[in-house]
Structure formats: structure tokens, C-alpha cells
Coordinates of C-alpha atoms and ligand atoms in Angstrom, one line a residue:
Chain Q
M1 CA 84.2 89.5 121.4
K2 CA 86.5 87.1 123.2
Y3 CA 90.2 87.6 122.6
V4 CA 89.4 91.0 120.9
D5 CA 87.7 93.2 123.6
E6 CA 90.2 92.3 126.4
F7 CA 93.0 93.6 124.1
R8 CA 91.2 96.9 123.7
D9 CA 90.6 97.7 127.3
G10 CA 90.9 101.5 127.9
T11 CA 91.9 101.2 131.6
L12 CA 94.7 98.8 130.7
A13 CA 95.8 101.0 127.9
R14 CA 96.3 104.0 130.3
K15 CA 98.3 101.7 132.6
L16 CA 100.5 100.6 129.7
A17 CA 100.8 104.3 128.6
D18 CA 102.1 105.1 132.1
A19 CA 104.5 102.3 132.1
I20 CA 105.8 103.3 128.7
A21 CA 106.3 106.9 130.0
R22 CA 108.1 105.6 133.0
E23 CA 110.4 103.4 131.1
A24 CA 111.2 105.6 128.2
D25 CA 114.4 107.6 128.8
P26 CA 113.6 111.3 128.6
A27 CA 117.2 112.0 127.4
R28 CA 116.8 110.1 124.2
N29 CA 114.4 109.7 121.2
Y30 CA 112.9 106.4 120.1
A31 CA 111.7 105.8 116.5
F32 CA 110.0 102.5 115.7
M33 CA 108.6 101.3 112.5
E34 CA 105.4 99.4 112.4
F35 CA 105.7 97.2 109.4
C36 CA 102.2 96.1 109.0
G37 CA 99.2 98.1 107.8
G38 CA 97.1 96.3 110.5
H39 CA 99.3 98.0 113.1
T40 CA 99.0 101.3 111.3
H41 CA 95.3 100.9 111.4
A42 CA 95.2 100.1 115.1
I43 CA 97.6 103.0 115.9
S44 CA 95.3 105.5 114.1
R45 CA 92.0 104.1 115.0
Y46 CA 92.6 103.9 118.8
G47 CA 94.8 107.0 119.1
V48 CA 97.8 105.1 120.2
T49 CA 100.1 108.0 119.3
D50 CA 98.3 110.3 121.7
L51 CA 99.2 107.9 124.5
L52 CA 102.9 107.9 123.7
P53 CA 105.5 110.4 125.2
A54 CA 106.7 113.0 122.7
N55 CA 110.1 111.2 122.3
V56 CA 108.6 108.0 121.1
R57 CA 107.7 108.2 117.4
M58 CA 106.0 105.6 115.2
I59 CA 106.9 105.4 111.6
H60 CA 104.5 103.8 109.2
G61 CA 106.1 100.9 107.1
P62 CA 105.2 99.4 103.8
G63 CA 103.2 96.4 105.1
C64 CA 99.9 97.0 103.3
P65 CA 99.7 94.6 100.2
V66 CA 97.3 97.0 98.4
C67 CA 99.7 100.0 99.0
V68 CA 102.8 98.3 97.7
L69 CA 101.3 96.9 94.5
P70 CA 102.7 98.9 91.5
I71 CA 100.4 100.4 88.9
G72 CA 101.9 98.1 86.2
R73 CA 100.7 95.0 87.8
I74 CA 97.1 96.4 87.9
D75 CA 97.4 97.4 84.4
M76 CA 98.1 93.8 83.5
A77 CA 94.8 92.7 84.8
I78 CA 92.9 95.6 83.3
R79 CA 94.6 95.0 79.8
L80 CA 93.6 91.3 80.0
A81 CA 90.0 91.9 81.0
L82 CA 89.4 94.6 78.3
S83 CA 91.1 92.7 75.6
H84 CA 89.7 89.2 76.3
P85 CA 85.9 89.4 76.5
D86 CA 85.7 85.7 77.7
V87 CA 87.9 86.6 80.8
T88 CA 86.5 87.0 84.3
I89 CA 88.9 88.7 86.7
C90 CA 88.2 88.2 90.5
T91 CA 90.1 89.7 93.3
Y92 CA 89.8 91.0 96.8
G93 CA 87.6 94.1 97.3
D94 CA 90.5 96.4 98.2
C95 CA 92.3 95.8 94.8
L96 CA 89.3 97.3 92.9
R97 CA 89.8 100.9 93.5
V98 CA 93.6 101.2 93.3
P99 CA 94.3 103.9 90.6
A100 CA 96.0 102.5 87.5
S101 CA 97.1 104.0 84.2
D102 CA 94.9 106.0 81.9
G103 CA 92.7 107.2 84.8
L104 CA 91.5 103.6 85.1
S105 CA 91.1 101.1 88.1
L106 CA 89.7 97.6 88.0
L107 CA 86.4 99.1 89.1
K108 CA 86.4 101.7 86.2
A109 CA 87.4 99.0 83.8
K110 CA 84.3 97.1 85.0
A111 CA 82.2 100.1 84.1
R112 CA 83.7 99.9 80.6
G113 CA 82.4 96.5 80.3
A114 CA 85.1 94.2 81.6
D115 CA 83.9 91.3 83.7
I116 CA 85.6 92.0 87.1
R117 CA 84.2 90.6 90.3
M118 CA 85.0 90.9 94.0
V119 CA 85.6 87.7 96.0
Y120 CA 86.1 87.2 99.6
S121 CA 88.4 84.3 99.4
A122 CA 90.6 82.4 96.9
A123 CA 88.1 79.5 97.3
D124 CA 85.3 81.6 95.9
A125 CA 87.4 82.3 92.7
L126 CA 87.9 78.6 92.2
A127 CA 84.1 78.0 92.8
L128 CA 83.3 80.6 90.2
A129 CA 85.5 78.8 87.6
Q130 CA 83.7 75.5 88.3
K131 CA 80.4 77.3 87.9
M132 CA 81.2 79.0 84.6
P133 CA 83.1 76.5 82.5
E134 CA 82.6 78.6 79.4
R135 CA 84.6 81.5 80.8
E136 CA 88.3 81.9 81.7
V137 CA 88.4 82.8 85.4
V138 CA 91.6 84.7 86.5
F139 CA 92.2 85.1 90.3
F140 CA 94.2 88.4 90.7
A141 CA 96.1 87.2 93.8
I142 CA 97.8 89.9 96.1
G143 CA 99.2 89.7 99.6
F144 CA 102.0 88.8 101.9
E145 CA 102.6 85.5 103.5
T146 CA 99.0 85.4 105.0
T147 CA 97.1 85.2 101.7
T148 CA 99.7 83.2 99.9
P149 CA 98.8 79.8 101.4
P150 CA 95.1 80.0 100.3
T151 CA 96.3 80.9 96.8
A152 CA 98.6 77.8 96.8
L153 CA 95.8 75.8 97.9
V154 CA 93.5 76.7 95.2
L155 CA 96.3 76.2 92.6
S156 CA 96.9 72.7 93.8
Q157 CA 93.1 72.0 93.9
A158 CA 92.8 73.4 90.2
Q159 CA 95.5 71.0 89.3
A160 CA 94.0 68.1 91.0
L161 CA 90.6 68.9 89.3
G162 CA 92.2 69.4 85.9
L163 CA 90.3 72.7 85.9
A164 CA 91.3 74.2 82.6
N165 CA 89.4 77.6 82.8
F166 CA 91.1 78.8 86.0
S167 CA 94.4 80.7 86.4
V168 CA 96.1 82.9 88.9
L169 CA 97.8 86.3 88.2
C170 CA 100.3 86.0 91.1
N171 CA 101.4 89.2 93.0
H172 CA 102.3 87.6 96.2
V173 CA 105.3 89.3 98.0
L174 CA 107.5 88.5 100.9
T175 CA 107.8 90.4 104.2
P176 CA 111.5 89.8 105.2
S177 CA 112.8 91.2 101.9
A178 CA 110.9 94.4 102.2
I179 CA 112.2 94.8 105.8
L180 CA 115.8 94.2 104.4
T181 CA 115.2 96.7 101.6
I182 CA 114.2 99.4 104.2
L183 CA 117.3 98.7 106.3
E184 CA 119.4 98.9 103.1
S185 CA 117.8 102.0 101.9
P186 CA 120.1 105.1 101.8
E187 CA 117.6 107.1 104.1
V188 CA 118.2 104.6 106.8
R189 CA 121.8 103.6 106.2
E190 CA 123.6 106.9 105.1
L191 CA 121.3 109.9 105.3
G192 CA 119.9 109.2 108.6
T193 CA 116.6 110.8 107.6
V194 CA 114.8 107.8 108.9
P195 CA 116.1 107.0 112.3
L196 CA 115.0 103.4 113.2
D197 CA 115.5 101.9 116.5
G198 CA 113.4 98.8 115.9
F199 CA 110.4 97.2 114.2
I200 CA 107.0 96.0 115.4
G201 CA 106.9 92.8 113.5
P202 CA 103.9 91.5 111.4
A203 CA 101.2 89.7 113.3
H204 CA 99.4 87.5 110.9
V205 CA 102.3 87.1 108.5
S206 CA 104.2 85.6 111.5
T207 CA 101.4 83.1 112.3
I208 CA 102.5 81.5 108.9
I209 CA 106.3 82.2 108.8
G210 CA 107.0 82.1 112.5
S211 CA 109.2 84.4 114.4
R212 CA 112.6 82.9 113.2
P213 CA 113.0 84.8 109.9
Y214 CA 113.4 88.0 111.8
A215 CA 116.5 86.8 113.7
F216 CA 118.6 88.0 110.8
F217 CA 117.7 91.7 111.4
A218 CA 118.4 91.6 115.0
E219 CA 121.7 89.9 114.5
E220 CA 123.0 91.5 111.3
Y221 CA 121.4 95.0 111.7
R222 CA 121.3 95.2 115.4
K223 CA 117.6 96.2 115.2
P224 CA 115.2 94.8 117.9
V225 CA 112.0 93.2 116.4
V226 CA 108.9 92.6 118.6
I227 CA 106.2 90.6 116.9
A228 CA 102.8 92.0 117.9
G229 CA 99.1 91.3 117.5
F230 CA 96.8 93.8 115.9
E231 CA 94.9 95.1 118.9
P232 CA 95.8 98.4 120.5
L233 CA 97.1 96.9 123.7
D234 CA 99.3 94.4 121.7
V235 CA 100.8 97.4 120.0
M236 CA 101.4 99.3 123.1
Q237 CA 103.0 96.3 124.9
A238 CA 105.2 95.8 121.9
I239 CA 106.4 99.5 121.9
R240 CA 107.2 99.0 125.7
M241 CA 109.1 95.8 125.0
L242 CA 111.1 97.7 122.2
I243 CA 111.9 100.6 124.6
R244 CA 113.2 98.1 127.1
Q245 CA 115.5 96.4 124.4
V246 CA 116.8 99.8 123.4
N247 CA 117.4 100.8 127.0
D248 CA 119.3 97.6 127.7
G249 CA 121.3 97.8 124.5
R250 CA 119.8 94.6 123.2
A251 CA 118.7 93.6 119.7
E252 CA 116.5 90.4 119.8
V253 CA 113.5 88.9 118.3
E254 CA 110.7 88.9 120.9
N255 CA 107.2 87.8 120.5
E256 CA 104.3 89.5 122.1
F257 CA 101.8 87.6 120.0
T258 CA 102.5 84.2 121.5
R259 CA 98.8 83.3 121.5
A260 CA 99.0 82.9 117.7
V261 CA 102.8 82.9 116.7
S262 CA 105.2 80.2 117.3
E263 CA 108.9 80.1 116.4
E264 CA 108.5 77.9 113.4
G265 CA 105.2 79.1 112.2
N266 CA 102.6 77.1 110.3
L267 CA 104.6 74.3 108.7
K268 CA 101.6 72.9 106.8
A269 CA 101.1 76.2 105.0
Q270 CA 104.8 76.7 104.4
G271 CA 105.0 73.2 102.7
L272 CA 102.1 74.0 100.5
V273 CA 103.5 77.4 99.5
S274 CA 106.9 76.0 98.6
E275 CA 105.3 73.2 96.6
V276 CA 103.5 75.6 94.3
F277 CA 105.6 78.9 94.4
E278 CA 109.2 79.7 93.8
L279 CA 111.1 83.0 94.2
R280 CA 111.0 85.7 91.5
R281 CA 114.5 87.1 90.7
S282 CA 113.0 90.5 91.2
F283 CA 109.7 92.3 91.7
E284 CA 108.7 95.9 91.6
W285 CA 107.2 97.4 94.7
R286 CA 105.4 100.7 94.9
G287 CA 107.7 102.9 96.9
L288 CA 110.7 100.5 97.0
R289 CA 111.1 99.9 93.3
E290 CA 112.7 96.6 92.2
V291 CA 113.4 94.4 95.1
P292 CA 115.5 91.3 94.4
Y293 CA 113.9 87.9 95.5
S294 CA 110.9 89.6 97.1
A295 CA 108.0 88.0 95.5
L296 CA 106.7 84.6 94.4
K297 CA 105.9 83.1 91.0
I298 CA 104.0 80.0 90.1
R299 CA 106.2 76.8 89.6
A300 CA 106.5 75.2 86.2
P301 CA 104.3 72.2 86.9
F302 CA 101.5 74.6 87.5
A303 CA 102.2 76.7 84.4
A304 CA 98.7 75.8 83.0
W305 CA 97.2 77.7 85.8
D306 CA 99.6 80.7 85.7
A307 CA 97.8 83.5 84.0
E308 CA 101.0 85.3 83.0
A309 CA 102.1 82.2 81.0
K310 CA 98.7 81.3 79.8
F311 CA 97.8 84.8 78.4
G312 CA 101.4 85.9 77.6
L313 CA 101.0 89.0 80.0
E314 CA 104.0 91.4 80.2
F315 CA 104.7 93.7 83.1
V316 CA 105.5 97.3 82.1
S317 CA 106.7 99.6 84.8
V318 CA 104.6 102.9 85.2
P319 CA 105.7 105.8 87.3
D320 CA 103.4 106.9 90.1
N321 CA 101.4 110.1 89.8
R322 CA 104.0 112.8 90.3
A323 CA 102.2 114.7 93.0
C324 CA 101.5 111.5 95.1
E325 CA 103.9 110.9 97.9
C326 CA 102.9 107.1 98.5
G327 CA 106.5 106.0 97.7
A328 CA 108.1 108.2 100.2
I329 CA 105.4 107.3 102.7
L330 CA 106.0 103.6 102.2
R331 CA 109.6 104.1 102.9
G332 CA 108.9 105.9 106.1
V333 CA 110.5 109.2 104.8
K334 CA 107.2 111.3 104.6
T335 CA 103.9 111.3 106.4
P336 CA 100.5 111.7 104.7
I337 CA 100.2 115.4 105.6
D338 CA 103.4 116.1 103.6
C339 CA 101.4 115.3 100.5
K340 CA 99.8 118.4 98.8
L341 CA 96.9 116.2 97.6
F342 CA 96.0 114.8 101.0
G343 CA 92.3 115.3 102.0
T344 CA 91.6 117.7 99.1
V345 CA 92.1 116.1 95.8
C346 CA 92.8 112.7 97.3
T347 CA 90.3 111.1 99.7
P348 CA 89.2 107.5 100.4
E349 CA 86.2 108.1 98.1
N350 CA 88.4 109.3 95.3
P351 CA 91.9 108.0 96.0
M352 CA 94.9 109.3 93.8
G353 CA 97.3 106.9 95.3
S354 CA 97.3 103.4 96.8
C355 CA 97.9 104.5 100.4
M356 CA 94.4 106.1 100.4
V357 CA 92.6 103.0 99.2
S358 CA 92.8 100.2 101.9
S359 CA 91.9 101.0 105.5
E360 CA 95.4 99.9 106.4
G361 CA 97.1 102.4 104.1
A362 CA 98.9 105.3 106.0
C363 CA 96.9 108.0 104.2
A364 CA 93.5 106.4 104.7
A365 CA 94.2 105.6 108.3
H366 CA 95.2 109.2 108.8
Y367 CA 92.3 110.6 106.9
N368 CA 89.7 108.4 108.8
Y369 CA 91.1 108.8 112.3
G370 CA 93.8 111.2 112.6
R371 CA 93.3 114.3 110.4
F372 CA 91.6 116.4 113.1
R373 CA 94.6 116.0 115.3
D374 CA 96.4 118.2 112.8
I375 CA 94.3 121.2 113.8
P376 CA 96.5 123.4 115.8
V377 CA 93.8 124.3 118.4
V378 CA 94.1 121.0 120.1
A379 CA 97.9 120.8 119.9
G380 CA 98.7 122.1 123.3
T381 CA 99.3 119.3 125.7
A382 CA 99.9 119.5 129.4
S383 CA 103.5 118.8 130.4
Chain K
M1 CA 93.1 93.6 104.0
C2 CA 95.4 92.1 106.5
L3 CA 92.9 92.2 109.2
A4 CA 91.9 89.0 110.7
I5 CA 90.1 88.1 113.7
P6 CA 89.9 85.2 116.3
A7 CA 86.7 83.1 115.9
R8 CA 85.5 80.1 117.7
I9 CA 84.8 76.8 115.9
V10 CA 81.2 75.8 116.6
E11 CA 80.9 73.0 114.1
L12 CA 83.2 70.8 111.9
L13 CA 81.9 70.4 108.3
P14 CA 82.9 67.9 105.7
G15 CA 85.9 68.7 103.3
D16 CA 88.2 70.5 105.7
A17 CA 85.5 73.2 106.4
C18 CA 84.1 74.5 109.7
R19 CA 81.6 76.9 111.0
V20 CA 82.8 79.6 113.2
D21 CA 81.2 82.2 115.5
L22 CA 82.4 85.8 115.1
G23 CA 80.7 87.7 117.9
G24 CA 77.4 86.2 117.0
V25 CA 77.8 85.9 113.3
R26 CA 78.2 82.4 111.9
K27 CA 80.4 81.9 108.9
E28 CA 81.8 78.9 107.0
I29 CA 85.6 78.9 106.6
S30 CA 88.2 76.5 105.5
L31 CA 90.5 74.5 108.0
A32 CA 92.7 73.2 105.3
L33 CA 95.8 75.1 106.6
V34 CA 95.5 74.0 110.2
D35 CA 95.7 70.5 111.6
G36 CA 93.8 69.2 114.6
A37 CA 91.4 72.0 115.2
Q38 CA 88.4 71.0 117.2
V39 CA 85.0 72.4 118.1
G40 CA 85.5 75.0 120.9
D41 CA 89.0 76.1 119.7
Y42 CA 89.7 79.5 118.6
V43 CA 91.4 80.1 115.2
I44 CA 92.7 83.3 113.5
V45 CA 90.6 83.7 110.4
H46 CA 91.8 85.6 107.3
V47 CA 90.2 85.7 103.9
G48 CA 88.0 82.6 104.6
Y49 CA 90.9 80.5 105.9
A50 CA 92.0 79.7 109.5
L51 CA 95.7 80.6 109.6
S52 CA 96.6 79.3 113.1
K53 CA 95.1 78.1 116.3
L54 CA 94.8 80.6 119.2
D55 CA 96.6 79.4 122.3
E56 CA 94.2 80.4 125.2
E57 CA 96.9 80.0 127.8
E58 CA 99.3 82.3 126.1
A59 CA 96.5 84.8 125.6
E60 CA 95.9 84.7 129.3
Q61 CA 99.6 85.2 130.0
T62 CA 99.7 88.2 127.7
L63 CA 96.8 89.8 129.4
A64 CA 98.6 89.1 132.8
L65 CA 101.7 91.0 131.4
F66 CA 99.5 94.1 130.6
A67 CA 98.1 94.0 134.2
E68 CA 101.6 94.0 135.5
A69 CA 102.0 97.4 133.8
G70 CA 99.5 98.7 136.4
L71 CA 102.0 98.3 139.2
T72 CA 103.8 101.3 140.3
G73 CA 107.5 101.8 140.0
S74 CA 108.2 100.8 143.7
S75 CA 105.9 97.8 143.7
L76 CA 107.5 96.8 140.3
A77 CA 110.9 96.8 141.8
A78 CA 109.6 94.7 144.7
A79 CA 108.0 92.3 142.2
A80 CA 111.4 92.1 140.4
D81 CA 113.3 91.5 143.7
E82 CA 110.8 88.7 144.5
G83 CA 111.3 87.2 141.0
A84 CA 115.1 87.4 141.4
A85 CA 115.0 85.7 144.8
Ligands
SF4_1 S1 97.3 111.6 100.0 FE1 96.8 110.4 98.1 S2 98.1 111.2 96.6 FE2 99.0 111.9 98.5 S3 100.4 110.2 99.1 FE3 98.5 109.7 100.1 S4 97.5 108.3 98.6 FE4 99.2 109.4 97.4

């Protein structure tokens, strides 16, 4: 496919790997966090780690919307669906299997009789409400800045149509506040257990918000940020650009993904989002706990389409399964193989934690593409 | 669920919609979030919506940067010298 295959070219990948090896200073270590699950997926799927010198380490960040959704938010949807037989919940496919309280997930609640459906887009949820005027259709909306504009769009369409049987249970979260929380976390600031020399910035999130919001991290925290596309060569070029910044002692925002990301982003989408949503004071993230001003809620003029207001839904915080290490993995402190449940009790078919659910989760990515690398027989590399 | 791919617009449809070609598969998506997209343009598609247009010139330049990685250390230095001159 055009603009996909060229960015997966194996010969070029080897050349980029050589360039990285040449430019990385053997006398020091480099640790970069890829914020987005899309990058985590590309790194695992294409074996990018194997192409990097031993002193260049990638740390998986929290940028998968399914992984960071706390149990309590899914419980809200399940409680609503089970207690209101006239309610139909629709959501993106990945949300369905995330483990919630009482051994339930949205999918298991469906098996108990709740009307829960998978949709491909927010528009499908709105169309469903128009098709079934006798039912209450609730769109369980999750995602970073990429999925937020479509949700904003259907909310303003529902208002324009006066569509009374449609509402949104809003779980949209913001990328810059999550990055800030990582930089402020004790592991990074004081304990030094997570050395961070820079970030690979989000690809598609940045198509919407632009590259400017990251300037703060470069200036205030002296951390280089390189925004990169989701193909393997994009990731490798970004790593190379980060290494150069570290070597030069620079901390800047650079953009590898200029084919889709501009400095100011998509102003039309931004306008729509700010018309419909406002900041929440605080929002719980899986792995990061309560993060101030890190999520969006529906503005008062749209209250009639806000499922939380309409059905009086309350969020109750629920601790994660004790054995699951998702929280530490999302903060970059642990890796999937540090979890006792990995690959035994917890698999993509039967996930115990959220990181095993979506293909962009660190555990699922490692299970699907990386787990055989852990077998010691293949560990010896030529030096 | 963040994965999104570039797709070529093959037909504009009424109501901010269009049909795109994704490696041979045709799909209807919404253009409500991007202005001025035309038939033949590439857009980044995510959950049924185009998020931005893909700048083909920038794509070529990025590929050219990758190719530059293939130069050996000495030819790289030479290229840098030329650039500085
Ligand atoms: S392997 Fe499963 S239980 Fe362990 S951290 Fe990953 S998702 Fe959680």
C-alpha cells in the first residue's frame, strides 16, 4: 500500500539500524519512552528492538486508551446496561474484553443479557439511536485526542437533531497531562528507576493537537521529543533523531511525521472539541491513579446527551487485580515478563489485565510478537 | 485501537462523506474533520473519520532522509561539508 510499504522497507531498516549504531555513543546508555501503543505495536511486530544497539533501550509508555481505562469506568457501563433493560451500550471493539469487577467484562455482561454492541465509529452509534427510537443508545466513548473529535461531532449532531434517546458516556483523556504525570512521577524524578532521555511523541494524536503542546516538555523538563509515524522506519528514524539530540545536548521538539502533522494541528477538530467538551478537574487512569486536568467532560449545553448526568452514574474507584502488573508497566517501571501471570494465566484470549487486551497494549504486543525472544537459546548475539 | 492508515480518496459523497481505497478495499468514511480534501488526496483514516490530509511532498522528503542513512560515515561527512559550503 502506498505510504505504508515504503515505510516498512527491510533494506532501509538495516541502513537506519547501521546509522543508529554509528551515531549512538558506546560510552553511554539511552532510554526513550514511546508514549503511544501504536509505536509499541510497531516496535514489537517488526522486531525494532533487535535492530538497536544494546545501549539503546525503549520503554513502553501509557499511550493505549484501552490500557489506561480504569476498571471503575467500565463498571459504570456494565451497571447501567444490567440495570436498565431499555439501554443499548455501544463501543469500540477493544473495550469489550477489558476485565471489570465481579469477573465481568462488557462482553460477559452481554452474555448475561445486557444489550451491548460493537461499533466501528461514533457515527454508527448515532445511526443506531436513529434506527431504534424506542431504546436508549449510550455510546461508551474512549480514546485520546484522535477519537475525541468524532465523539464531539456526534454530540453536536445529536443536539442539532434533537435526538433524545442518544447519549455519551465520556472517557476521553489527554496526552500531554499523561506525559507530565510520568515526568513528575517519583520513579522518574527521585528514584531514578526509570531513566528517561526523551520521548517518541504520538503520531495520530499529533495530527489533531499539532506538535506545539510538547514544547513545554522540551523546555521545562529538558526532554527531547520526536513525533513519529507508526511504521517501523518512522520509529527508527525517530530513535536516531533522539540520539542526535542527546549527543548534542539539545532538548527540542522535532517532527519526523511531517507528512501528517503540522505545528498547529487540525484547527477544525480542535474547535469542535472545545465547543463540546471541557476539562475534568481530575480523572483516574489505570497505572497513573488520579491525574489532574487529564480528561474531558461534556459541557453543560450538551447535558441532555451526557450519560453520566442523564442516568446519574457514579464513578467508584476499584483496585486492579493484585497480581496484575499493568499499572507498573504503564508507568514504565516494569515489563510484561515481570508479571507472574504473563503468558500463563493471562493471555490475549483470556486477559487478566488491560495491557493484554488491545494489540497496542505492552503485554499483548509482547505476547504476540516478542515472547519467543525471551527463550535463552537465542540470546547470544555476535558482538 | 490507535492504528490508523493512509487511504486515497476515490469519490466524494454527499454530506461530508467520501469513499476511500485502502489497498484495494473500498470504504465509506467521513470528511467532516478536514477541509478541502479532493479526489486523489491521501488522508489518515481513524475510526471512520479522516483526521488529516497526508502531504505527499513531505512523505517523499522523509523517505529521502531514510535513504541518507545508507551513506557511510565518510560520505556522510562529505555530504555535510557540501551542505555547509
Ligand atoms: S500479563 Fe496480564 S496480568 Fe500481567 S500485567 Fe500484563 S495484562 Fe496484567
